[in-house]
mmCIF file of C-alpha atoms in Angstrom:
data_model
loop_
_atom_site.group_PDB
_atom_site.id
_atom_site.type_symbol
_atom_site.label_atom_id
_atom_site.label_comp_id
_atom_site.label_asym_id
_atom_site.label_seq_id
_atom_site.Cartn_x
_atom_site.Cartn_y
_atom_site.Cartn_z
ATOM 1 C CA MET D 29 32.779 44.536 167.740
ATOM 2 C CA ALA D 30 31.918 42.192 170.624
ATOM 3 C CA LYS D 31 34.124 41.545 173.651
ATOM 4 C CA LYS D 32 35.234 38.182 172.289
ATOM 5 C CA GLU D 33 36.162 39.747 168.970
ATOM 6 C CA VAL D 34 38.193 42.436 170.709
ATOM 7 C CA ILE D 35 40.123 39.746 172.588
ATOM 8 C CA ASN D 36 40.707 37.774 169.394
ATOM 9 C CA VAL D 37 42.058 40.855 167.644
ATOM 10 C CA ALA D 38 44.383 41.479 170.570
ATOM 11 C CA GLU D 39 45.696 37.918 170.525
ATOM 12 C CA GLU D 40 46.207 37.866 166.778
ATOM 13 C CA HIS D 41 48.053 41.152 166.529
ATOM 14 C CA ASP D 42 49.853 41.474 169.862
ATOM 15 C CA GLY D 43 53.314 42.522 168.703
ATOM 16 C CA ASN D 44 55.045 41.251 171.822
ATOM 17 C CA LYS D 45 53.955 37.687 170.986
ATOM 18 C CA ASN D 46 55.514 37.849 167.542
ATOM 19 C CA LYS D 47 58.504 40.052 168.356
ATOM 20 C CA LYS D 48 61.155 38.683 170.658
ATOM 21 C CA GLU D 49 63.821 41.096 169.537
ATOM 22 C CA LYS D 50 66.199 42.056 172.305
ATOM 23 C CA GLY D 51 65.423 45.414 173.874
ATOM 24 C CA GLU D 52 62.141 45.888 171.998
ATOM 25 C CA THR D 53 58.490 45.811 173.002
ATOM 26 C CA VAL D 54 55.125 46.874 171.610
ATOM 27 C CA MET D 55 52.615 48.990 173.515
ATOM 28 C CA SER D 56 49.085 50.018 172.557
ATOM 29 C CA THR D 57 46.632 52.834 173.040
ATOM 30 C CA VAL D 58 43.207 53.784 171.689
ATOM 31 C CA PHE D 59 41.672 56.698 169.814
ATOM 32 C CA PHE D 60 37.965 57.557 170.107
ATOM 33 C CA PHE D 61 36.178 59.361 167.288
ATOM 34 C CA GLU D 62 32.816 60.199 165.737
ATOM 35 C CA GLY D 63 32.048 59.812 162.058
ATOM 36 C CA SER D 64 35.034 59.189 159.798
ATOM 37 C CA LEU D 65 38.461 58.407 161.168
ATOM 38 C CA PRO D 66 41.063 61.062 160.261
ATOM 39 C CA LYS D 67 43.582 60.099 157.590
ATOM 40 C CA THR D 68 46.386 60.927 160.009
ATOM 41 C CA ILE D 69 46.469 60.592 163.794
ATOM 42 C CA ASN D 70 49.136 62.151 166.003
ATOM 43 C CA LEU D 71 50.325 59.552 168.487
ATOM 44 C CA LYS D 72 51.153 62.265 171.028
ATOM 45 C CA ASP D 73 47.418 63.086 171.198
ATOM 46 C CA CYS D 74 46.415 59.490 171.938
ATOM 47 C CA GLY D 75 47.643 58.939 175.465
ATOM 48 C CA PHE D 76 45.428 56.398 177.232
ATOM 49 C CA PRO D 77 42.981 58.496 179.315
ATOM 50 C CA LEU D 78 43.870 58.326 183.019
ATOM 51 C CA THR D 79 41.899 59.933 185.829
ATOM 52 C CA LYS D 80 45.092 61.501 187.204
ATOM 53 C CA PRO D 81 47.889 61.342 184.606
ATOM 54 C CA ILE D 82 51.596 62.002 185.139
ATOM 55 C CA ASP D 83 52.819 65.353 183.834
ATOM 56 C CA ASP D 84 55.004 65.523 180.716
ATOM 57 C CA SER D 85 54.610 61.868 179.834
ATOM 58 C CA PHE D 86 52.732 59.529 177.509
ATOM 59 C CA PRO D 87 50.608 56.705 179.012
ATOM 60 C CA ALA D 88 49.591 53.587 177.098
ATOM 61 C CA LEU D 89 48.544 49.981 177.687
ATOM 62 C CA TYR D 90 51.324 47.569 178.580
ATOM 63 C CA GLY D 91 51.438 43.775 178.462
ATOM 64 C CA HIS D 92 49.243 41.223 176.727
ATOM 65 C CA ILE D 93 46.708 40.910 179.548
ATOM 66 C CA GLY D 94 46.713 44.658 180.195
ATOM 67 C CA LYS D 95 46.002 45.363 176.543
ATOM 68 C CA GLN D 96 43.067 42.960 176.371
ATOM 69 C CA ALA D 97 41.515 44.517 179.475
ATOM 70 C CA GLY D 98 42.065 47.980 178.038
ATOM 71 C CA PHE D 99 40.515 47.113 174.674
ATOM 72 C CA ILE D 100 37.430 45.661 176.344
ATOM 73 C CA ALA D 101 37.106 48.797 178.486
ATOM 74 C CA ALA D 102 37.475 50.963 175.377
ATOM 75 C CA LYS D 103 34.792 48.952 173.569
ATOM 76 C CA GLU D 104 32.357 49.336 176.473
ATOM 77 C CA TYR D 105 33.127 53.046 176.745
ATOM 78 C CA ALA D 106 32.642 53.606 173.016
ATOM 79 C CA ASP D 107 29.324 51.727 173.007
ATOM 80 C CA LYS D 108 28.072 53.667 176.024
ATOM 81 C CA HIS D 109 28.851 57.028 174.434
ATOM 82 C CA ARG D 110 27.988 56.119 170.836
ATOM 83 C CA LEU D 111 31.554 56.501 169.669
ATOM 84 C CA GLN D 112 33.916 54.515 167.517
ATOM 85 C CA PHE D 113 37.474 53.681 168.456
ATOM 86 C CA THR D 114 40.599 52.322 166.893
ATOM 87 C CA ILE D 115 43.730 50.724 168.306
ATOM 88 C CA ILE D 116 47.230 52.090 167.809
ATOM 89 C CA ASP D 117 50.250 49.840 168.313
ATOM 90 C CA PHE D 118 53.688 51.389 168.643
ATOM 91 C CA THR D 119 57.155 49.900 169.008
ATOM 92 C CA ILE D 120 59.686 51.123 171.549
ATOM 93 C CA LYS D 121 63.344 50.135 171.682
ATOM 94 C CA PHE D 122 65.796 50.109 174.567
ATOM 95 C CA ASP D 123 69.534 49.647 174.940
ATOM 96 C CA THR D 124 69.006 46.808 177.425
ATOM 97 C CA PRO D 125 66.822 43.665 177.270
ATOM 98 C CA VAL D 126 63.205 44.274 178.204
ATOM 99 C CA ASP D 127 63.138 41.386 180.669
ATOM 100 C CA THR D 128 65.933 42.806 182.861
ATOM 101 C CA VAL D 129 63.593 44.754 185.129
ATOM 102 C CA PRO D 130 64.883 45.453 188.677
ATOM 103 C CA VAL D 131 62.796 44.265 191.618
ATOM 104 C CA LYS D 132 64.547 46.120 194.451
ATOM 105 C CA LEU D 133 64.534 49.840 195.208
ATOM 106 C CA GLU D 134 68.332 50.067 195.322
ATOM 107 C CA GLU D 135 68.452 48.677 191.764
ATOM 108 C CA LEU D 136 66.184 51.321 190.252
ATOM 109 C CA HIS D 137 68.768 54.040 189.633
ATOM 110 C CA ASN D 138 70.101 54.555 186.112
ATOM 111 C CA VAL D 139 67.830 51.960 184.524
ATOM 112 C CA GLU D 140 65.616 52.254 181.444
ATOM 113 C CA ILE D 141 62.587 50.301 182.671
ATOM 114 C CA VAL D 142 60.919 50.241 186.088
ATOM 115 C CA SER D 143 57.902 48.056 186.850
ATOM 116 C CA LEU D 144 56.082 48.968 190.039
ATOM 117 C CA LYS D 145 53.911 45.891 189.517
ATOM 118 C CA ARG D 146 56.971 43.738 190.197
ATOM 119 C CA LEU D 147 58.272 45.844 193.065
ATOM 120 C CA PRO D 148 57.342 44.434 196.510
ATOM 121 C CA ARG D 149 54.860 46.588 198.382
ATOM 122 C CA ASN D 150 57.300 47.409 201.163
ATOM 123 C CA GLU D 151 59.647 48.731 198.461
ATOM 124 C CA ILE D 152 56.829 50.921 197.129
ATOM 125 C CA VAL D 153 56.486 52.435 200.610
ATOM 126 C CA GLN D 154 60.211 53.240 200.585
ATOM 127 C CA LEU D 155 59.914 54.725 197.102
ATOM 128 C CA TYR D 156 57.157 57.066 198.271
ATOM 129 C CA ASP D 157 59.059 57.982 201.429
ATOM 130 C CA LYS D 158 62.183 58.885 199.484
ATOM 131 C CA TYR D 159 60.871 60.639 196.396
ATOM 132 C CA ILE D 160 57.307 61.807 196.893
ATOM 133 C CA ASN D 161 56.751 65.002 198.833
ATOM 134 C CA ASP D 162 53.089 64.630 199.629
ATOM 135 C CA GLU D 163 51.156 66.126 202.529
ATOM 136 C CA GLN D 164 49.346 62.813 202.872
ATOM 137 C CA GLN D 165 52.517 60.828 203.526
ATOM 138 C CA HIS D 166 51.172 59.870 206.947
ATOM 139 C CA GLU D 167 48.644 57.642 205.179
ATOM 140 C CA LEU D 168 51.417 55.400 203.888
ATOM 141 C CA LYS D 169 51.910 53.541 207.153
ATOM 142 C CA ASP D 170 51.294 50.139 205.659
ATOM 143 C CA ASN D 171 51.926 48.415 202.367
ATOM 144 C CA LYS D 172 48.284 48.128 201.336
ATOM 145 C CA LYS D 173 47.651 51.863 201.617
ATOM 146 C CA ALA D 174 50.781 52.650 199.630
ATOM 147 C CA TYR D 175 49.659 50.323 196.833
ATOM 148 C CA ILE D 176 46.135 51.777 196.810
ATOM 149 C CA LYS D 177 47.542 55.288 196.724
ATOM 150 C CA MET D 178 49.700 54.408 193.728
ATOM 151 C CA VAL D 179 46.674 53.040 191.851
ATOM 152 C CA GLU D 180 44.409 55.973 192.692
ATOM 153 C CA ASN D 181 46.996 58.758 192.423
ATOM 154 C CA PRO D 182 49.552 57.851 189.737
ATOM 155 C CA GLU D 183 50.235 61.561 189.185
ATOM 156 C CA LEU D 184 52.358 61.433 192.354
ATOM 157 C CA LEU D 185 54.863 59.389 190.361
ATOM 158 C CA SER D 186 55.811 62.609 188.535
ATOM 159 C CA SER D 187 58.245 63.209 191.399
ATOM 160 C CA VAL D 188 59.919 59.894 190.608
ATOM 161 C CA ILE D 189 59.986 60.115 186.821
ATOM 162 C CA ASN D 190 61.354 63.670 186.875
ATOM 163 C CA HIS D 191 63.969 63.071 189.597
ATOM 164 C CA ASP D 192 67.655 63.118 188.623
ATOM 165 C CA ASP D 193 68.014 59.548 189.897
ATOM 166 C CA PHE D 194 65.682 58.470 187.099
ATOM 167 C CA LYS D 195 66.957 60.624 184.251
ATOM 168 C CA ASP D 196 67.620 57.488 182.193
ATOM 169 C CA LEU D 197 64.147 56.063 182.842
ATOM 170 C CA LYS D 198 62.323 55.482 179.562
ATOM 171 C CA LEU D 199 59.361 53.386 180.705
ATOM 172 C CA MET D 200 57.560 53.094 184.041
ATOM 173 C CA ILE D 201 54.961 50.337 184.404
ATOM 174 C CA TYR D 202 52.281 50.566 187.081
ATOM 175 C CA PRO D 203 48.579 49.871 187.751
ATOM 176 C CA ALA D 204 46.341 52.929 187.469
ATOM 177 C CA LYS D 205 42.720 53.988 187.373
ATOM 178 C CA THR D 206 41.596 55.238 183.990
ATOM 179 C CA ALA D 207 38.849 57.536 182.805
ATOM 180 C CA ILE D 208 37.091 54.726 180.943
ATOM 181 C CA SER D 209 37.169 51.812 183.401
ATOM 182 C CA ASP D 210 36.316 51.199 187.049
ATOM 183 C CA ASN D 211 39.111 48.648 187.332
ATOM 184 C CA PRO D 212 42.836 49.516 187.379
ATOM 185 C CA LEU D 213 44.685 48.763 184.149
ATOM 186 C CA THR D 214 48.371 48.086 183.568
ATOM 187 C CA ILE D 215 49.842 51.294 182.195
ATOM 188 C CA GLY D 216 53.282 51.995 180.778
ATOM 189 C CA THR D 217 54.345 55.640 180.793
ATOM 190 C CA ILE D 218 57.087 57.119 178.619
ATOM 191 C CA PRO D 219 58.567 60.476 179.728
ATOM 192 C CA ASN D 220 58.285 63.039 176.940
ATOM 193 C CA ARG D 221 62.049 63.617 177.142
ATOM 194 C CA HIS D 222 62.558 60.063 175.847
ATOM 195 C CA TRP D 223 59.983 60.223 173.047
ATOM 196 C CA ASP D 224 62.618 59.016 170.588
ATOM 197 C CA VAL D 225 62.415 55.466 172.008
ATOM 198 C CA ILE D 226 59.234 55.174 169.928
ATOM 199 C CA THR D 227 60.377 53.913 166.539
ATOM 200 C CA SER D 228 57.135 53.136 164.685
ATOM 201 C CA ALA D 229 53.354 53.130 165.056
ATOM 202 C CA VAL D 230 50.451 51.592 163.150
ATOM 203 C CA CYS D 231 46.677 51.846 163.302
ATOM 204 C CA ARG D 232 45.738 48.211 163.885
ATOM 205 C CA LEU D 233 42.069 48.218 162.872
ATOM 206 C CA HIS D 234 42.447 50.874 160.136
ATOM 207 C CA PRO D 235 45.776 50.195 158.366
ATOM 208 C CA ASN D 236 45.225 52.980 155.817
ATOM 209 C CA THR D 237 45.304 55.596 158.566
ATOM 210 C CA GLN D 238 48.766 57.039 159.147
ATOM 211 C CA VAL D 239 50.114 57.562 162.669
ATOM 212 C CA SER D 240 52.438 60.536 163.117
ATOM 213 C CA LEU D 241 55.338 60.296 165.575
ATOM 214 C CA GLU D 242 55.733 64.051 165.883
ATOM 215 C CA PRO D 243 57.152 64.623 169.392
ATOM 216 C CA PRO D 244 55.407 66.733 172.010
ATOM 217 C CA GLY D 245 56.533 70.346 171.609
ATOM 218 C CA LYS D 246 56.886 73.127 174.130
ATOM 219 C CA ALA D 247 53.246 74.053 173.699
ATOM 220 C CA ASP D 248 52.271 70.473 174.475
ATOM 221 C CA GLN D 249 54.484 70.443 177.555
ATOM 222 C CA ARG D 250 52.781 73.524 178.934
ATOM 223 C CA GLN D 251 49.436 71.813 178.530
ATOM 224 C CA THR D 252 48.869 69.281 181.313
ATOM 225 C CA ASN D 253 48.219 65.663 180.511
ATOM 226 C CA GLU D 254 44.898 65.973 182.264
ATOM 227 C CA GLN D 255 43.820 68.659 179.797
ATOM 228 C CA LYS D 256 44.957 66.477 176.934
ATOM 229 C CA ASP D 257 42.933 63.552 178.163
ATOM 230 C CA GLN D 258 39.898 65.765 178.670
ATOM 231 C CA ASP D 259 40.233 66.898 175.051
ATOM 232 C CA HIS D 260 40.691 63.274 174.007
ATOM 233 C CA VAL D 261 37.346 62.171 175.438
ATOM 234 C CA LYS D 262 35.381 65.428 175.573
ATOM 235 C CA VAL D 263 33.329 64.450 172.536
ATOM 236 C CA ALA D 264 31.940 61.606 174.630
ATOM 237 C CA LEU D 265 30.713 63.965 177.297
ATOM 238 C CA LEU D 266 28.218 65.402 174.840
ATOM 239 C CA HIS D 267 26.363 62.108 174.938
ATOM 240 C CA LYS D 268 25.953 61.882 178.698
#
């Protein structure tokens, strides 16, 4: 499938373009494989591969533009490593409208959705200062460095997602480096504790393949997201 075809598929099937239901959005991820695609895929095993993922959470592509960029990156990665891939779309529902996303730090408490892409950079600095206990805090003296640090080290956001102030947080949106692209992609991360916001999932390019919504169990929680992502793409490493 060529780049243009990938984009066309994204435009035709992007659930957020066709669904305007209040408090609902559609996210996407990819699954790489060799040979035949399994008859059933576990969504929990298909987190979009990040270089430094957030613990106990599920990352996926967010937004129409972010999805297109992610699909193109997945296509290039699959071609490079002689793999195939498929796209999984899944629906998540919230109690509040999706478009009511706060843009100030003081508004972030007790909300369902936080977008760090919409948060001003000076607010990102304050977020790091307040919630992230990092020995490299001295590097965050200006807004640009704070933004770069967020992109390159999204795992630091674990301190935010798992803080009591954000116990109601069901989706955090942020730019992050991935294991399959040199450019940051827009990622939406769902904490495992709120897995039940995912209501349905379909395999876009292979509709006969079932997608299981089995939640991450205790064994999965003990396994780091980084290990999961390494398992997710390890077959590709054989072709390097």
